[in-house]
Amino acid sequence: MQHLIKIIFVFIISSSAVLAQDNSGSTITVNVSNLKNNDGKVHVGLYNTKESFLGKQYKGEISKIDNKTCSVVFADIPKGTYAISLYHDENNNNKMDTRMFGIPKEDYGCSNNAKGFMGPPKWEDAKFQVNNEAITQDIKL
């Protein structure tokens, strides 16, 4: 009986280790280049649904700028579909400044370097898949 309990215990521990490894997720590295200057910071948002895109972030990071570039890393990201948006907050007021009709004053970008036409970029153009591998998104403003 003790032998059976030991076998079951080892099986449970082994299964837990495998499940924990699968849930560790991936990393998404976002490299931003071609910033206008080194002023302010870059706000980067990661979105995990079409409905939340350009609204409620799944995760967010703020990065300093060095040599008109910056990088952020999102860790432990589970498998799924994601998109990234970011903006250069030149005046450090923690919001994207806009002109009349909501036209941005500050530079912005999206994953896959998606661009909008007469409006913001679309989820379909910015989305990408994460499947337990490291992802790098190079976004040029």
JSON list of C-alpha atoms in Angstrom, two decimals:
[
{"chain": "A", "resi": 1, "resn": "MET", "atom": "CA", "xyz": [0.00, 0.00, 0.00]},
{"chain": "A", "resi": 2, "resn": "GLN", "atom": "CA", "xyz": [2.83, 2.40, 0.83]},
{"chain": "A", "resi": 3, "resn": "HIS", "atom": "CA", "xyz": [4.38, 1.66, -2.55]},
{"chain": "A", "resi": 4, "resn": "LEU", "atom": "CA", "xyz": [1.13, 2.65, -4.31]},
{"chain": "A", "resi": 5, "resn": "ILE", "atom": "CA", "xyz": [0.92, 5.90, -2.32]},
{"chain": "A", "resi": 6, "resn": "LYS", "atom": "CA", "xyz": [4.51, 6.75, -3.27]},
{"chain": "A", "resi": 7, "resn": "ILE", "atom": "CA", "xyz": [3.77, 6.13, -6.97]},
{"chain": "A", "resi": 8, "resn": "ILE", "atom": "CA", "xyz": [0.65, 8.32, -6.84]},
{"chain": "A", "resi": 9, "resn": "PHE", "atom": "CA", "xyz": [2.59, 11.05, -4.99]},
{"chain": "A", "resi": 10, "resn": "VAL", "atom": "CA", "xyz": [5.40, 11.02, -7.59]},
{"chain": "A", "resi": 11, "resn": "PHE", "atom": "CA", "xyz": [2.84, 11.13, -10.40]},
{"chain": "A", "resi": 12, "resn": "ILE", "atom": "CA", "xyz": [1.08, 14.16, -8.86]},
{"chain": "A", "resi": 13, "resn": "ILE", "atom": "CA", "xyz": [4.38, 16.00, -8.35]},
{"chain": "A", "resi": 14, "resn": "SER", "atom": "CA", "xyz": [5.48, 15.25, -11.93]},
{"chain": "A", "resi": 15, "resn": "SER", "atom": "CA", "xyz": [2.15, 16.40, -13.36]},
{"chain": "A", "resi": 16, "resn": "SER", "atom": "CA", "xyz": [2.31, 19.63, -11.36]},
{"chain": "A", "resi": 17, "resn": "ALA", "atom": "CA", "xyz": [5.80, 20.38, -12.67]},
{"chain": "A", "resi": 18, "resn": "VAL", "atom": "CA", "xyz": [4.69, 19.88, -16.27]},
{"chain": "A", "resi": 19, "resn": "LEU", "atom": "CA", "xyz": [1.61, 22.07, -15.81]},
{"chain": "A", "resi": 20, "resn": "ALA", "atom": "CA", "xyz": [3.66, 24.78, -14.11]},
{"chain": "A", "resi": 21, "resn": "GLN", "atom": "CA", "xyz": [6.10, 24.76, -17.02]},
{"chain": "A", "resi": 22, "resn": "ASP", "atom": "CA", "xyz": [3.28, 25.16, -19.58]},
{"chain": "A", "resi": 23, "resn": "ASN", "atom": "CA", "xyz": [1.79, 28.10, -17.68]},
{"chain": "A", "resi": 24, "resn": "SER", "atom": "CA", "xyz": [5.05, 30.04, -17.48]},
{"chain": "A", "resi": 25, "resn": "GLY", "atom": "CA", "xyz": [4.21, 31.84, -20.70]},
{"chain": "A", "resi": 26, "resn": "SER", "atom": "CA", "xyz": [6.29, 33.71, -23.22]},
{"chain": "A", "resi": 27, "resn": "THR", "atom": "CA", "xyz": [8.06, 37.03, -23.36]},
{"chain": "A", "resi": 28, "resn": "ILE", "atom": "CA", "xyz": [7.19, 39.82, -25.75]},
{"chain": "A", "resi": 29, "resn": "THR", "atom": "CA", "xyz": [9.97, 42.34, -26.37]},
{"chain": "A", "resi": 30, "resn": "VAL", "atom": "CA", "xyz": [8.93, 45.66, -27.87]},
{"chain": "A", "resi": 31, "resn": "ASN", "atom": "CA", "xyz": [11.71, 47.70, -29.51]},
{"chain": "A", "resi": 32, "resn": "VAL", "atom": "CA", "xyz": [10.75, 51.25, -30.47]},
{"chain": "A", "resi": 33, "resn": "SER", "atom": "CA", "xyz": [12.92, 53.26, -32.84]},
{"chain": "A", "resi": 34, "resn": "ASN", "atom": "CA", "xyz": [12.88, 56.54, -34.72]},
{"chain": "A", "resi": 35, "resn": "LEU", "atom": "CA", "xyz": [11.56, 58.61, -31.82]},
{"chain": "A", "resi": 36, "resn": "LYS", "atom": "CA", "xyz": [11.64, 62.33, -32.53]},
{"chain": "A", "resi": 37, "resn": "ASN", "atom": "CA", "xyz": [13.75, 63.14, -29.44]},
{"chain": "A", "resi": 38, "resn": "ASN", "atom": "CA", "xyz": [14.77, 61.85, -25.99]},
{"chain": "A", "resi": 39, "resn": "ASP", "atom": "CA", "xyz": [12.16, 63.95, -24.13]},
{"chain": "A", "resi": 40, "resn": "GLY", "atom": "CA", "xyz": [9.52, 62.31, -21.96]},
{"chain": "A", "resi": 41, "resn": "LYS", "atom": "CA", "xyz": [8.74, 58.61, -21.92]},
{"chain": "A", "resi": 42, "resn": "VAL", "atom": "CA", "xyz": [7.06, 55.96, -24.05]},
{"chain": "A", "resi": 43, "resn": "HIS", "atom": "CA", "xyz": [3.86, 54.35, -22.79]},
{"chain": "A", "resi": 44, "resn": "VAL", "atom": "CA", "xyz": [3.38, 50.81, -24.17]},
{"chain": "A", "resi": 45, "resn": "GLY", "atom": "CA", "xyz": [0.12, 48.88, -23.85]},
{"chain": "A", "resi": 46, "resn": "LEU", "atom": "CA", "xyz": [-0.45, 45.17, -24.50]},
{"chain": "A", "resi": 47, "resn": "TYR", "atom": "CA", "xyz": [-4.01, 44.17, -25.42]},
{"chain": "A", "resi": 48, "resn": "ASN", "atom": "CA", "xyz": [-5.48, 40.66, -25.48]},
{"chain": "A", "resi": 49, "resn": "THR", "atom": "CA", "xyz": [-8.90, 41.22, -27.10]},
{"chain": "A", "resi": 50, "resn": "LYS", "atom": "CA", "xyz": [-10.32, 43.11, -30.04]},
{"chain": "A", "resi": 51, "resn": "GLU", "atom": "CA", "xyz": [-12.84, 44.77, -27.72]},
{"chain": "A", "resi": 52, "resn": "SER", "atom": "CA", "xyz": [-10.18, 46.15, -25.37]},
{"chain": "A", "resi": 53, "resn": "PHE", "atom": "CA", "xyz": [-7.76, 47.27, -28.13]},
{"chain": "A", "resi": 54, "resn": "LEU", "atom": "CA", "xyz": [-6.79, 50.95, -27.69]},
{"chain": "A", "resi": 55, "resn": "GLY", "atom": "CA", "xyz": [-8.87, 51.00, -24.50]},
{"chain": "A", "resi": 56, "resn": "LYS", "atom": "CA", "xyz": [-8.23, 48.83, -21.45]},
{"chain": "A", "resi": 57, "resn": "GLN", "atom": "CA", "xyz": [-4.73, 47.34, -21.46]},
{"chain": "A", "resi": 58, "resn": "TYR", "atom": "CA", "xyz": [-4.03, 43.75, -20.49]},
{"chain": "A", "resi": 59, "resn": "LYS", "atom": "CA", "xyz": [-0.55, 44.92, -19.35]},
{"chain": "A", "resi": 60, "resn": "GLY", "atom": "CA", "xyz": [1.27, 48.22, -19.62]},
{"chain": "A", "resi": 61, "resn": "GLU", "atom": "CA", "xyz": [4.84, 49.49, -19.29]},
{"chain": "A", "resi": 62, "resn": "ILE", "atom": "CA", "xyz": [6.51, 52.90, -19.36]},
{"chain": "A", "resi": 63, "resn": "SER", "atom": "CA", "xyz": [10.04, 53.26, -20.72]},
{"chain": "A", "resi": 64, "resn": "LYS", "atom": "CA", "xyz": [12.78, 55.86, -20.67]},
{"chain": "A", "resi": 65, "resn": "ILE", "atom": "CA", "xyz": [14.18, 56.93, -24.01]},
{"chain": "A", "resi": 66, "resn": "ASP", "atom": "CA", "xyz": [17.85, 56.65, -24.91]},
{"chain": "A", "resi": 67, "resn": "ASN", "atom": "CA", "xyz": [19.29, 57.64, -28.32]},
{"chain": "A", "resi": 68, "resn": "LYS", "atom": "CA", "xyz": [15.74, 58.04, -29.65]},
{"chain": "A", "resi": 69, "resn": "THR", "atom": "CA", "xyz": [14.96, 54.37, -28.93]},
{"chain": "A", "resi": 70, "resn": "CYS", "atom": "CA", "xyz": [13.52, 52.31, -26.10]},
{"chain": "A", "resi": 71, "resn": "SER", "atom": "CA", "xyz": [12.59, 48.72, -25.23]},
{"chain": "A", "resi": 72, "resn": "VAL", "atom": "CA", "xyz": [10.13, 47.04, -22.89]},
{"chain": "A", "resi": 73, "resn": "VAL", "atom": "CA", "xyz": [9.58, 43.38, -22.08]},
{"chain": "A", "resi": 74, "resn": "PHE", "atom": "CA", "xyz": [6.29, 41.76, -21.14]},
{"chain": "A", "resi": 75, "resn": "ALA", "atom": "CA", "xyz": [6.97, 38.49, -19.30]},
{"chain": "A", "resi": 76, "resn": "ASP", "atom": "CA", "xyz": [4.85, 35.40, -18.58]},
{"chain": "A", "resi": 77, "resn": "ILE", "atom": "CA", "xyz": [2.40, 36.01, -21.42]},
{"chain": "A", "resi": 78, "resn": "PRO", "atom": "CA", "xyz": [0.09, 33.03, -22.03]},
{"chain": "A", "resi": 79, "resn": "LYS", "atom": "CA", "xyz": [-0.73, 31.66, -25.47]},
{"chain": "A", "resi": 80, "resn": "GLY", "atom": "CA", "xyz": [-3.18, 33.84, -27.34]},
{"chain": "A", "resi": 81, "resn": "THR", "atom": "CA", "xyz": [-3.72, 36.73, -29.70]},
{"chain": "A", "resi": 82, "resn": "TYR", "atom": "CA", "xyz": [-2.33, 40.14, -28.74]},
{"chain": "A", "resi": 83, "resn": "ALA", "atom": "CA", "xyz": [-1.72, 43.63, -30.09]},
{"chain": "A", "resi": 84, "resn": "ILE", "atom": "CA", "xyz": [0.46, 46.51, -28.90]},
{"chain": "A", "resi": 85, "resn": "SER", "atom": "CA", "xyz": [-0.06, 50.24, -29.03]},
{"chain": "A", "resi": 86, "resn": "LEU", "atom": "CA", "xyz": [2.27, 52.92, -27.74]},
{"chain": "A", "resi": 87, "resn": "TYR", "atom": "CA", "xyz": [2.75, 56.65, -27.69]},
{"chain": "A", "resi": 88, "resn": "HIS", "atom": "CA", "xyz": [5.62, 59.04, -27.04]},
{"chain": "A", "resi": 89, "resn": "ASP", "atom": "CA", "xyz": [4.59, 61.17, -24.05]},
{"chain": "A", "resi": 90, "resn": "GLU", "atom": "CA", "xyz": [6.97, 64.03, -24.80]},
{"chain": "A", "resi": 91, "resn": "ASN", "atom": "CA", "xyz": [5.68, 66.35, -22.07]},
{"chain": "A", "resi": 92, "resn": "ASN", "atom": "CA", "xyz": [5.33, 63.68, -19.32]},
{"chain": "A", "resi": 93, "resn": "ASN", "atom": "CA", "xyz": [1.65, 64.39, -18.66]},
{"chain": "A", "resi": 94, "resn": "ASN", "atom": "CA", "xyz": [0.75, 60.65, -18.84]},
{"chain": "A", "resi": 95, "resn": "LYS", "atom": "CA", "xyz": [-1.74, 61.04, -21.68]},
{"chain": "A", "resi": 96, "resn": "MET", "atom": "CA", "xyz": [-1.65, 61.23, -25.45]},
{"chain": "A", "resi": 97, "resn": "ASP", "atom": "CA", "xyz": [-2.16, 64.85, -26.41]},
{"chain": "A", "resi": 98, "resn": "THR", "atom": "CA", "xyz": [-4.51, 65.47, -29.33]},
{"chain": "A", "resi": 99, "resn": "ARG", "atom": "CA", "xyz": [-5.49, 68.28, -31.65]},
{"chain": "A", "resi": 100, "resn": "MET", "atom": "CA", "xyz": [-8.92, 69.14, -32.91]},
{"chain": "A", "resi": 101, "resn": "PHE", "atom": "CA", "xyz": [-11.02, 66.08, -33.88]},
{"chain": "A", "resi": 102, "resn": "GLY", "atom": "CA", "xyz": [-8.79, 63.82, -31.76]},
{"chain": "A", "resi": 103, "resn": "ILE", "atom": "CA", "xyz": [-5.80, 63.90, -34.11]},
{"chain": "A", "resi": 104, "resn": "PRO", "atom": "CA", "xyz": [-2.69, 62.96, -32.06]},
{"chain": "A", "resi": 105, "resn": "LYS", "atom": "CA", "xyz": [-0.05, 65.63, -31.38]},
{"chain": "A", "resi": 106, "resn": "GLU", "atom": "CA", "xyz": [2.42, 63.03, -30.09]},
{"chain": "A", "resi": 107, "resn": "ASP", "atom": "CA", "xyz": [3.89, 60.16, -32.09]},
{"chain": "A", "resi": 108, "resn": "TYR", "atom": "CA", "xyz": [2.30, 56.74, -31.71]},
{"chain": "A", "resi": 109, "resn": "GLY", "atom": "CA", "xyz": [2.67, 53.24, -33.12]},
{"chain": "A", "resi": 110, "resn": "CYS", "atom": "CA", "xyz": [1.22, 49.74, -33.09]},
{"chain": "A", "resi": 111, "resn": "SER", "atom": "CA", "xyz": [2.44, 46.17, -33.41]},
{"chain": "A", "resi": 112, "resn": "ASN", "atom": "CA", "xyz": [3.21, 45.02, -36.95]},
{"chain": "A", "resi": 113, "resn": "ASN", "atom": "CA", "xyz": [3.74, 48.76, -37.64]},
{"chain": "A", "resi": 114, "resn": "ALA", "atom": "CA", "xyz": [-0.01, 48.92, -38.35]},
{"chain": "A", "resi": 115, "resn": "LYS", "atom": "CA", "xyz": [-1.22, 52.30, -39.55]},
{"chain": "A", "resi": 116, "resn": "GLY", "atom": "CA", "xyz": [-4.73, 53.67, -39.51]},
{"chain": "A", "resi": 117, "resn": "PHE", "atom": "CA", "xyz": [-6.47, 55.34, -42.42]},
{"chain": "A", "resi": 118, "resn": "MET", "atom": "CA", "xyz": [-8.70, 58.21, -41.33]},
{"chain": "A", "resi": 119, "resn": "GLY", "atom": "CA", "xyz": [-8.62, 56.83, -37.79]},
{"chain": "A", "resi": 120, "resn": "PRO", "atom": "CA", "xyz": [-6.64, 54.61, -35.46]},
{"chain": "A", "resi": 121, "resn": "PRO", "atom": "CA", "xyz": [-5.04, 51.33, -36.55]},
{"chain": "A", "resi": 122, "resn": "LYS", "atom": "CA", "xyz": [-7.32, 48.30, -36.54]},
{"chain": "A", "resi": 123, "resn": "TRP", "atom": "CA", "xyz": [-6.99, 45.19, -34.36]},
{"chain": "A", "resi": 124, "resn": "GLU", "atom": "CA", "xyz": [-6.86, 43.00, -37.46]},
{"chain": "A", "resi": 125, "resn": "ASP", "atom": "CA", "xyz": [-3.73, 44.80, -38.69]},
{"chain": "A", "resi": 126, "resn": "ALA", "atom": "CA", "xyz": [-1.98, 44.96, -35.30]},
{"chain": "A", "resi": 127, "resn": "LYS", "atom": "CA", "xyz": [-2.70, 41.50, -33.86]},
{"chain": "A", "resi": 128, "resn": "PHE", "atom": "CA", "xyz": [-0.15, 38.69, -33.57]},
{"chain": "A", "resi": 129, "resn": "GLN", "atom": "CA", "xyz": [-0.06, 35.19, -32.07]},
{"chain": "A", "resi": 130, "resn": "VAL", "atom": "CA", "xyz": [1.89, 34.03, -29.02]},
{"chain": "A", "resi": 131, "resn": "ASN", "atom": "CA", "xyz": [2.52, 30.27, -28.83]},
{"chain": "A", "resi": 132, "resn": "ASN", "atom": "CA", "xyz": [5.05, 29.72, -26.01]},
{"chain": "A", "resi": 133, "resn": "GLU", "atom": "CA", "xyz": [7.94, 31.31, -27.88]},
{"chain": "A", "resi": 134, "resn": "ALA", "atom": "CA", "xyz": [9.72, 34.63, -27.44]},
{"chain": "A", "resi": 135, "resn": "ILE", "atom": "CA", "xyz": [8.25, 37.36, -29.64]},
{"chain": "A", "resi": 136, "resn": "THR", "atom": "CA", "xyz": [9.94, 40.59, -30.72]},
{"chain": "A", "resi": 137, "resn": "GLN", "atom": "CA", "xyz": [7.98, 43.48, -32.15]},
{"chain": "A", "resi": 138, "resn": "ASP", "atom": "CA", "xyz": [10.09, 46.21, -33.77]},
{"chain": "A", "resi": 139, "resn": "ILE", "atom": "CA", "xyz": [7.99, 49.36, -34.04]},
{"chain": "A", "resi": 140, "resn": "LYS", "atom": "CA", "xyz": [9.27, 52.34, -35.99]},
{"chain": "A", "resi": 141, "resn": "LEU", "atom": "CA", "xyz": [7.65, 55.71, -35.39]}
]
